[in-house]
Amino acid sequence: MLISSNYLLLPAGGTPIVNIGVVEQSPTTSSAGYIQYKVENGSVFDEIAKKAFISLHSEPYIEPPLLTFDQKRLKWLQRYMRKQLKAEKKGKKVVSSPKEALQQVNQEVSLGRLDDSRPAAHCDGQIFKQRIRMDGCLSKVVHNRFCHGTCSSYFIPRLRPRKLKLDAMFQSCSVCRPTEWDTVEVKLDCPRKNPKELKRKVIKVKKCKCIALNGNNLESEEDVR
């Protein structure tokens, strides 16, 4: 049974509760045997709430314009860079001198250690099909490897260079290159030539690794081997 909120229901023989500040009307008896007391909204609290609502003043509010795609991207990049700098300051120790930095780099190069914030160096050999060709001969396909990966490099500048140019107190650069390989001979059938078979030497890569460069020419290091 749903009852309206402005009615007080009491048993037929009960005593009605007098509400202070409320104007009462004559009670009526319902069919269920309850006396209904209907009250008007004239209490002190209703007047206070009404005056408080009337005293409210609205202020105009202008919605800001929506950000463009470039502005959103710039805002995201700025927030990302702040997080990166904060993370680096927490987990990274700043060296006190170039000499200490040189010792730390030499130790990392010799032991192969890298900071957790940087990606680890890796160098892999990916297998691919290499086609061997010669004029007047039928081509052949051999399986070879090419090296690819990410290797570390270091550069510590001098504090007082002799000349006005960027000199390095220490520098180390490593590349992903073959460390083990074989020289194999591939026989090609040449029906239009005499002799009918020709041999061609091919370097077959077996393993790749990050290796520090001592010079600018890579072929000089291969010749030494």
mmCIF file of C-alpha atoms in Angstrom, residues 93-102:
data_model
loop_
_atom_site.group_PDB
_atom_site.id
_atom_site.type_symbol
_atom_site.label_atom_id
_atom_site.label_comp_id
_atom_site.label_asym_id
_atom_site.label_seq_id
_atom_site.Cartn_x
_atom_site.Cartn_y
_atom_site.Cartn_z
ATOM 1 C CA LYS A 93 72.952 8.025 -9.918
ATOM 2 C CA VAL A 94 74.752 11.114 -11.244
ATOM 3 C CA VAL A 95 78.517 10.700 -11.365
ATOM 4 C CA SER A 96 80.622 13.366 -9.670
ATOM 5 C CA SER A 97 83.429 13.715 -12.229
ATOM 6 C CA PRO A 98 84.411 12.720 -15.792
ATOM 7 C CA LYS A 99 87.019 10.372 -14.327
ATOM 8 C CA GLU A 100 84.343 8.488 -12.423
ATOM 9 C CA ALA A 101 82.177 8.401 -15.545
ATOM 10 C CA LEU A 102 85.111 6.967 -17.516
#
